[in-house]
PDB file of C-alpha atoms in Angstrom:
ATOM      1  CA  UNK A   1       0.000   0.000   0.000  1.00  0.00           C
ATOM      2  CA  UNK A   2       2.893   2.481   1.004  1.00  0.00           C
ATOM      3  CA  UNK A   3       4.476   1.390  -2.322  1.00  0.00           C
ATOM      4  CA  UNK A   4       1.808   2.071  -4.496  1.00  0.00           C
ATOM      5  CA  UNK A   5       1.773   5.519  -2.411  1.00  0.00           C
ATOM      6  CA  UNK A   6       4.858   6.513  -2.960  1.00  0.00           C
ATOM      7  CA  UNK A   7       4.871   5.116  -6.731  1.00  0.00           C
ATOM      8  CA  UNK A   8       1.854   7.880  -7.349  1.00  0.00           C
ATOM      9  CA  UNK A   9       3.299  10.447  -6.051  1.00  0.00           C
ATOM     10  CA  UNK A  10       6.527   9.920  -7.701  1.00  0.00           C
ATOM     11  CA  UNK A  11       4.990   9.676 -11.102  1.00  0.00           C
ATOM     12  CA  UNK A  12       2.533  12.544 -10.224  1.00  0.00           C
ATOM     13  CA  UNK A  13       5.884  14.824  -9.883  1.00  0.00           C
ATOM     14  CA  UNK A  14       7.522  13.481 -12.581  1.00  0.00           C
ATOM     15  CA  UNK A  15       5.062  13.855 -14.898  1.00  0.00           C
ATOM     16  CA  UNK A  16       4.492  17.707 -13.609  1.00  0.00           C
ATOM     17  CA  UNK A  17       8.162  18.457 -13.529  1.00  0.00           C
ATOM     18  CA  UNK A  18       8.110  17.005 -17.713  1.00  0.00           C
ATOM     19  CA  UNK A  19       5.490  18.828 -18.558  1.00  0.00           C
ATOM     20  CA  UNK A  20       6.613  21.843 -17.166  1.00  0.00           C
ATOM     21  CA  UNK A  21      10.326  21.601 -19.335  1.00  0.00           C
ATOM     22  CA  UNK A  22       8.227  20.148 -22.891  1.00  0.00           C
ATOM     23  CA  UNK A  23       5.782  22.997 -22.900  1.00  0.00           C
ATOM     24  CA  UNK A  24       4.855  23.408 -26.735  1.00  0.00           C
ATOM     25  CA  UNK A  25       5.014  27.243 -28.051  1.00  0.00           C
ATOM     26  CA  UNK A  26       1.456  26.678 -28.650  1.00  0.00           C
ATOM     27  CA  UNK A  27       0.380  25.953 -25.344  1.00  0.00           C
ATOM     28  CA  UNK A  28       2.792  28.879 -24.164  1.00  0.00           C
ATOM     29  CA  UNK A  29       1.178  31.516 -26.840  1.00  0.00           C
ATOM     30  CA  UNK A  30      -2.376  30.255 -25.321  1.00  0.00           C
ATOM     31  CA  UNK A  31      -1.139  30.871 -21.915  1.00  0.00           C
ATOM     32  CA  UNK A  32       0.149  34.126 -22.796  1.00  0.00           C
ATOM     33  CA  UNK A  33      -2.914  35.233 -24.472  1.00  0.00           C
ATOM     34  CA  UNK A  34      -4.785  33.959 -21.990  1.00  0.00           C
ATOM     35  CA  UNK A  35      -3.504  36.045 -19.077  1.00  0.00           C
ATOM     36  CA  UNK A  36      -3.865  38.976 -20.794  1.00  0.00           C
ATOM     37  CA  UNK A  37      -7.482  38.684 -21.566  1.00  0.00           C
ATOM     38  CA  UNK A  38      -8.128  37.897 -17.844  1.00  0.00           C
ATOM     39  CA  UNK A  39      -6.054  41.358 -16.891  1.00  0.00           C
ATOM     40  CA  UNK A  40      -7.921  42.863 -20.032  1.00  0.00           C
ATOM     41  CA  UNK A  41     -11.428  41.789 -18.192  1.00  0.00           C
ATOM     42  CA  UNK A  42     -10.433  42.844 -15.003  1.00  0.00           C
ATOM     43  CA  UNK A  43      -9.818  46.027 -15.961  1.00  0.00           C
ATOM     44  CA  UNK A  44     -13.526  46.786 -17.990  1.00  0.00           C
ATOM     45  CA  UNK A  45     -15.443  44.993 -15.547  1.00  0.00           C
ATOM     46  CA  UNK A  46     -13.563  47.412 -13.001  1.00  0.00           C
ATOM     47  CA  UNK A  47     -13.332  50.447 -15.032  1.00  0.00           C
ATOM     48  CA  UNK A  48     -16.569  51.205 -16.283  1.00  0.00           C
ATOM     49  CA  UNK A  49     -16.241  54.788 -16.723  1.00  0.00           C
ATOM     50  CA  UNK A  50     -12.623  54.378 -18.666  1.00  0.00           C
ATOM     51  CA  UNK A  51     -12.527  54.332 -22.250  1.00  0.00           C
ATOM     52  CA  UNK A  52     -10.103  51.264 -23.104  1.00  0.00           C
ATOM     53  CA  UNK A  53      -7.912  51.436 -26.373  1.00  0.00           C
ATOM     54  CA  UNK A  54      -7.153  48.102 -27.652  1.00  0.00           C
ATOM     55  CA  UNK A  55      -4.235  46.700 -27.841  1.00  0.00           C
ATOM     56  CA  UNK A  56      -4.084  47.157 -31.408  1.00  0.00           C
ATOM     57  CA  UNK A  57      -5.662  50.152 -31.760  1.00  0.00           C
ATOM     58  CA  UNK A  58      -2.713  51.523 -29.851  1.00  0.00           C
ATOM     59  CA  UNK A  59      -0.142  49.670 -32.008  1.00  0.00           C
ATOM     60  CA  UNK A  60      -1.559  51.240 -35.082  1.00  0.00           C
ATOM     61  CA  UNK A  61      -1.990  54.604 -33.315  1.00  0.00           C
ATOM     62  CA  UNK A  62       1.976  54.182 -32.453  1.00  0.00           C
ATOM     63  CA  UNK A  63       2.921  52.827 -36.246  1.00  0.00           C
ATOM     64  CA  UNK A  64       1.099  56.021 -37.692  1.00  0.00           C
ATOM     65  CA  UNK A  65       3.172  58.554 -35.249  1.00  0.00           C
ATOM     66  CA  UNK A  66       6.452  57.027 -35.979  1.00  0.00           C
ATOM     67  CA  UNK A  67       5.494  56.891 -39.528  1.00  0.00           C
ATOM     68  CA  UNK A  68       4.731  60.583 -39.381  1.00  0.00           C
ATOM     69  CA  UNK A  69       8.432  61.563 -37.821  1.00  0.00           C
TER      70      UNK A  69
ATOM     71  CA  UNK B   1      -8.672  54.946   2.380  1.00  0.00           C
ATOM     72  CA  UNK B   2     -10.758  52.222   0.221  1.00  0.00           C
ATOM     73  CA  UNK B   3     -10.539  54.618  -2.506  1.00  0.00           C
ATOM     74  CA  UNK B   4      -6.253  54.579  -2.270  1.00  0.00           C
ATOM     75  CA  UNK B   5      -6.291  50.831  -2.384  1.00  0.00           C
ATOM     76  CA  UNK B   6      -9.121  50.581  -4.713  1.00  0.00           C
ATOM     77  CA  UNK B   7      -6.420  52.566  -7.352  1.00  0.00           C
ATOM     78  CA  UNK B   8      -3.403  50.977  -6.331  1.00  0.00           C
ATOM     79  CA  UNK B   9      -5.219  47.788  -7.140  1.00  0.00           C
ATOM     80  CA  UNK B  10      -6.181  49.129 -10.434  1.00  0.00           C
ATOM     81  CA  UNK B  11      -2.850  50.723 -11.444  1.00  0.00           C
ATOM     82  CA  UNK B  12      -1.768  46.938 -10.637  1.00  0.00           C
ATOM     83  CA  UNK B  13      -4.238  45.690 -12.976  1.00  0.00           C
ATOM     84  CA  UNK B  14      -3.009  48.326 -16.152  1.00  0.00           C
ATOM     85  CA  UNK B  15       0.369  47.262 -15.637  1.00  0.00           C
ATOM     86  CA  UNK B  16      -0.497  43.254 -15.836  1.00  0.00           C
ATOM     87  CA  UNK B  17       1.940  42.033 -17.827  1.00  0.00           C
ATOM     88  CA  UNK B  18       2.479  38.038 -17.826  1.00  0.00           C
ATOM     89  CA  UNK B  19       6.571  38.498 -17.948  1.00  0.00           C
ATOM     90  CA  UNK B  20       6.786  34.484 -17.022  1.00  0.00           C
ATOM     91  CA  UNK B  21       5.153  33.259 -20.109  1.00  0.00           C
ATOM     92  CA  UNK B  22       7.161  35.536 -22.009  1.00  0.00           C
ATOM     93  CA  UNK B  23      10.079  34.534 -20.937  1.00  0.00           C
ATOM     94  CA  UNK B  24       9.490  31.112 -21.573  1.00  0.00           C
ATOM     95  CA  UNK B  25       8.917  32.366 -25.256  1.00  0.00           C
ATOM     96  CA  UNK B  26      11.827  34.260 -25.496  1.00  0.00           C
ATOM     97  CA  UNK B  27      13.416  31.603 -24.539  1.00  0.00           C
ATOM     98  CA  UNK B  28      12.175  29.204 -27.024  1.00  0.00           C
ATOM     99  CA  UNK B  29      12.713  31.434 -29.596  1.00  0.00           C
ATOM    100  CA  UNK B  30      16.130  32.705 -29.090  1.00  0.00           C
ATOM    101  CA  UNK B  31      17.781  29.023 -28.580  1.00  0.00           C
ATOM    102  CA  UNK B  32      15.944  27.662 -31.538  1.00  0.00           C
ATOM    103  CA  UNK B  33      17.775  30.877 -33.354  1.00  0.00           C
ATOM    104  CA  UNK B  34      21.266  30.209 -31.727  1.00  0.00           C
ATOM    105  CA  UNK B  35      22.377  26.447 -30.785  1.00  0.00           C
ATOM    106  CA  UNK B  36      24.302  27.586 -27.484  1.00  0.00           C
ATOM    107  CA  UNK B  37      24.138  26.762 -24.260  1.00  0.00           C
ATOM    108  CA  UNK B  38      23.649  30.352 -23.070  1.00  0.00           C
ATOM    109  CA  UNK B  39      22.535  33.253 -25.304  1.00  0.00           C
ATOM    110  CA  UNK B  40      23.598  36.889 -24.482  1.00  0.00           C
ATOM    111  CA  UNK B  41      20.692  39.384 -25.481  1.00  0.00           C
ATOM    112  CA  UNK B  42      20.299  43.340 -24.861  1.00  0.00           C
ATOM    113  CA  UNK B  43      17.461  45.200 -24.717  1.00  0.00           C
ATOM    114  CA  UNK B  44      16.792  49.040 -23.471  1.00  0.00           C
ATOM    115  CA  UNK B  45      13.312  48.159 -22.524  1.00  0.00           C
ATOM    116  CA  UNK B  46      13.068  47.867 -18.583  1.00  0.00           C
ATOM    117  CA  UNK B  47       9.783  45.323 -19.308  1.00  0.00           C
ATOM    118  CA  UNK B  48      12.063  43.051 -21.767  1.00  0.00           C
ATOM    119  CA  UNK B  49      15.084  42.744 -19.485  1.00  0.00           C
ATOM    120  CA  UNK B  50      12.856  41.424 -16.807  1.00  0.00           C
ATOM    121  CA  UNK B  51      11.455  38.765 -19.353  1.00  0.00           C
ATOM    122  CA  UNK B  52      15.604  37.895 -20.598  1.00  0.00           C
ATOM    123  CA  UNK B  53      16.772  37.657 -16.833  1.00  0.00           C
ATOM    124  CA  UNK B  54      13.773  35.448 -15.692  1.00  0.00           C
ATOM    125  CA  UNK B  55      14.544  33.078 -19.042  1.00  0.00           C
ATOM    126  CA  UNK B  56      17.160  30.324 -17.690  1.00  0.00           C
ATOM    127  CA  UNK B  57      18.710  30.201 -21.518  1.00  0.00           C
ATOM    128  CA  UNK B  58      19.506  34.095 -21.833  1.00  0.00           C
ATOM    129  CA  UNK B  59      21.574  36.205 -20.376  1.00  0.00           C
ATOM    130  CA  UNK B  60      20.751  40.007 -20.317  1.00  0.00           C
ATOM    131  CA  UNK B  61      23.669  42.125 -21.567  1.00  0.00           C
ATOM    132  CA  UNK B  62      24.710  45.173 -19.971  1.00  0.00           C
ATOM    133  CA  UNK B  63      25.871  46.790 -23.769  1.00  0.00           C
ATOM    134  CA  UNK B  64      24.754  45.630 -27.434  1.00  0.00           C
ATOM    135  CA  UNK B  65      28.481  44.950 -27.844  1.00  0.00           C
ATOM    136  CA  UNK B  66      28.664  41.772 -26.238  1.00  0.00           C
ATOM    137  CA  UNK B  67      25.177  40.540 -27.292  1.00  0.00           C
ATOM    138  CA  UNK B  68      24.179  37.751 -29.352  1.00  0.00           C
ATOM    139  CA  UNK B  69      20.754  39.045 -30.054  1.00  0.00           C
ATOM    140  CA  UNK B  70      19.778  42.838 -29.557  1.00  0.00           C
ATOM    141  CA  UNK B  71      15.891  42.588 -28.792  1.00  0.00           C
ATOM    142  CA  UNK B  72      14.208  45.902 -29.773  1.00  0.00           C
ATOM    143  CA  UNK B  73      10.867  47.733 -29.964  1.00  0.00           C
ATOM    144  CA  UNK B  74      11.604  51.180 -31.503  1.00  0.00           C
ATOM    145  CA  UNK B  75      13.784  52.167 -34.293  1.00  0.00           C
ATOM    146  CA  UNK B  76      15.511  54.851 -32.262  1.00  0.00           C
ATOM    147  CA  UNK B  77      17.015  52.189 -30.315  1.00  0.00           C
ATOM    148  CA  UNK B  78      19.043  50.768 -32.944  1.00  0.00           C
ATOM    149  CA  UNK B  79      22.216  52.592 -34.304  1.00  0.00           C
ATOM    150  CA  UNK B  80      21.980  52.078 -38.487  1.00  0.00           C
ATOM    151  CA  UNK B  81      25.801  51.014 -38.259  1.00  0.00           C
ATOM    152  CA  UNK B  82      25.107  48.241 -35.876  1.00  0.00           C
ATOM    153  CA  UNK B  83      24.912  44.595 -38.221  1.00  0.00           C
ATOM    154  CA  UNK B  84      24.426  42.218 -34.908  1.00  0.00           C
ATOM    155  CA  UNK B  85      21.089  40.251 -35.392  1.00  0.00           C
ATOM    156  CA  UNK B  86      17.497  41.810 -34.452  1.00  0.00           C
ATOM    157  CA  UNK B  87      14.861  40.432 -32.846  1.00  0.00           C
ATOM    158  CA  UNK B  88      11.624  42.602 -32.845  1.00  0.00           C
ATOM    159  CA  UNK B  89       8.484  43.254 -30.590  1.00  0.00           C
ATOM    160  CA  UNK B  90       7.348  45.398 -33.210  1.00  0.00           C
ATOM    161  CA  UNK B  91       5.840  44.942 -37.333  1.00  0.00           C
ATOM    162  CA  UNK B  92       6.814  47.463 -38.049  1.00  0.00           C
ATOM    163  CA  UNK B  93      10.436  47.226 -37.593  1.00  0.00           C
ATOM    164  CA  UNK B  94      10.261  44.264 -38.970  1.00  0.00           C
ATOM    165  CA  UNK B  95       8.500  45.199 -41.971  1.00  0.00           C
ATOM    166  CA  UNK B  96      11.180  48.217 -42.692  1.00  0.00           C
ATOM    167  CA  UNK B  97      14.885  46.995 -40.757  1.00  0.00           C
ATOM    168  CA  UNK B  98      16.405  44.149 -42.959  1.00  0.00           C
ATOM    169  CA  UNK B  99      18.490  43.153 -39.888  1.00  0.00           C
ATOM    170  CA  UNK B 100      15.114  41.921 -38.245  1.00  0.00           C
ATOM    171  CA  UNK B 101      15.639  38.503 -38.290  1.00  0.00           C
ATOM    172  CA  UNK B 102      11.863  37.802 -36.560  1.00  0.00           C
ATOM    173  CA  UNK B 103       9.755  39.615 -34.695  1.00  0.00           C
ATOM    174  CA  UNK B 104       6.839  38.444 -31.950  1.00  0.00           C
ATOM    175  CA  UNK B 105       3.921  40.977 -31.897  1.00  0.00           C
ATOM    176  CA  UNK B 106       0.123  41.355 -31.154  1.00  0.00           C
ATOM    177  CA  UNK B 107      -2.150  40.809 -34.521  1.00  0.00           C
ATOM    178  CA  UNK B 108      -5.566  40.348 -34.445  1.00  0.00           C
ATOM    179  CA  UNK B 109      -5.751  40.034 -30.376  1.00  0.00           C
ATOM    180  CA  UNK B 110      -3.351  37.109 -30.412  1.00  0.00           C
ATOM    181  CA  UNK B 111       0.452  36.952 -29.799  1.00  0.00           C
ATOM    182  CA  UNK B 112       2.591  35.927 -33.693  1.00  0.00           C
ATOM    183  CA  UNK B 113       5.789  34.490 -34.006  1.00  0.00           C
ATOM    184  CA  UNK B 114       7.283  35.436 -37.403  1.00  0.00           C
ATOM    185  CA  UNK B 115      10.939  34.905 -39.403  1.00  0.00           C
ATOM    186  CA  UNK B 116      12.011  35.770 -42.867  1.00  0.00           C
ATOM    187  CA  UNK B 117      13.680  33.232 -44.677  1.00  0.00           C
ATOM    188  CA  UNK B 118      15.837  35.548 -46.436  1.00  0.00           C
ATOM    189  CA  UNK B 119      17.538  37.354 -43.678  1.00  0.00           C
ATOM    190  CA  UNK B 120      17.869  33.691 -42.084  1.00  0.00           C
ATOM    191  CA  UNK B 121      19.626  32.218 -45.215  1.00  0.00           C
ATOM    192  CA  UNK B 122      21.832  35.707 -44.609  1.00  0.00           C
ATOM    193  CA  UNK B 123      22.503  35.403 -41.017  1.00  0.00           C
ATOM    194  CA  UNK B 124      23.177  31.210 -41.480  1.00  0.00           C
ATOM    195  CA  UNK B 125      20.389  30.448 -38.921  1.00  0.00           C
ATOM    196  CA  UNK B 126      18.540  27.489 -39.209  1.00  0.00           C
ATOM    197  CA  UNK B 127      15.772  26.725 -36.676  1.00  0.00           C
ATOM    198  CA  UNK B 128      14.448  23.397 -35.830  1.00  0.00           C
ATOM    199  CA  UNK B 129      11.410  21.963 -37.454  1.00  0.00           C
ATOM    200  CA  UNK B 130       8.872  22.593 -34.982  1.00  0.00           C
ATOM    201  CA  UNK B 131       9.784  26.418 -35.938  1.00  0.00           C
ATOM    202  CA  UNK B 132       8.843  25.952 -39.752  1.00  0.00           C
ATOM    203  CA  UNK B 133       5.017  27.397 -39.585  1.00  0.00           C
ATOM    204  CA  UNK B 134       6.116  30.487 -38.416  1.00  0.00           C
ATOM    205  CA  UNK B 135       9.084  31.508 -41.296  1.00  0.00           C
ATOM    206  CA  UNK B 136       7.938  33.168 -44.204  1.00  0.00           C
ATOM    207  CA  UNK B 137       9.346  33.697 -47.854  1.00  0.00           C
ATOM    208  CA  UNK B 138       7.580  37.132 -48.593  1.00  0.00           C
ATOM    209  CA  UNK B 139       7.241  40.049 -45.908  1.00  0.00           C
ATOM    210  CA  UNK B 140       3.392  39.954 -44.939  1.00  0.00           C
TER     211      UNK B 140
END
């Protein structure tokens, strides 16, 4: 019984510790998009009186001034 | 009171920036660039620093001298004499700078990977396989 225990937990931390080091781009670029929609909610369900530029709205607002000078 | 927290918390929130996960990408990307054990990258930007130091591949550069990979976001950062090899956080750059090797951006509310094969072939990079959907032959 202590054994099988021990096995379990063993493979439970293995498997974490592996899937931590093979983490596909993909699953990182989810991640990453991920958090930044939750900090992206958080701040309209916050900030209701704030207008809120997009991301890309911004980039394009920043391409169009450097493009200018 | 409530209302000093209740901005701090918010100021918090506007500056949410998930610098683990990026360094994680930076790191994947820079190694699959450069086949060393440790890769030396500069970058002005306070934000991107934070993301090379946390990556356990890269090493942050104190000058562009010494770097392997010079990891920019505005043109002004880069002198037009410097030839070392450009990584990008911005399209635009990488639209325009021929020494933009690849660039990782925002488009369309999701993060992109891209290389140019030409300015690959020029630099001698190869990256592995895995890296293949993101090169292109033709600027976007």
């Amino acid at each position: 019984m202590k054994t099988s225990r021990v096995l379990f937990i063993f493979s439970l931390l293995t498997s974490t510790l592996f899937a931590q080091s093979d983490e596909s781009m993909d699953a990182l670029l989810d991640t990453f998009t991920h958090k930044s929609d939750l900090s992206e909610k958080t701040r309209l369900a916050y900030a209701g009186n704030v207008i809120i530029d997009t991301r890309e709205e911004l980039k394009r607002f920043y391409m169009s001034v450097e493009y200018l000078f | 009171m409530k209302q000093l927290s209740l901005l701090f918390f918010l100021s918090l929130q506007l500056l949410a920036f998930d610098t683990k996960t990026a360094s994680k990408i930076f790191d994947k990307i820079f190694t699959a660039m450069l086949p060393k054990q440790s890769i030396i990258v500069y970058t002005p930007h306070k934000e991107y620093a934070e993301v090379i130091e946390m990556a356990p591949s890269l090493v942050l550069a104190d000058t562009y001298t010494e770097a392997d990979i010079i990891l920019v976001d505005h043109l002004s950062d880069i002198s037009p004499n410097n030839m070392q090899t450009i990584f990008t956080t911005n399209p635009s750059i990488f639209k325009r700078d021929e020494r933009a090797v690849g660039a990782f951006y925002w488009e369309h509310g999701r993060p992109k990977i891209i290389f140019l094969q030409s300015r690959l072939d020029a630099k001698r990079m190869t990256l592995s396989k895995s890296f293949n959907r993101y090169i292109v032959k033709k600027l976007p």
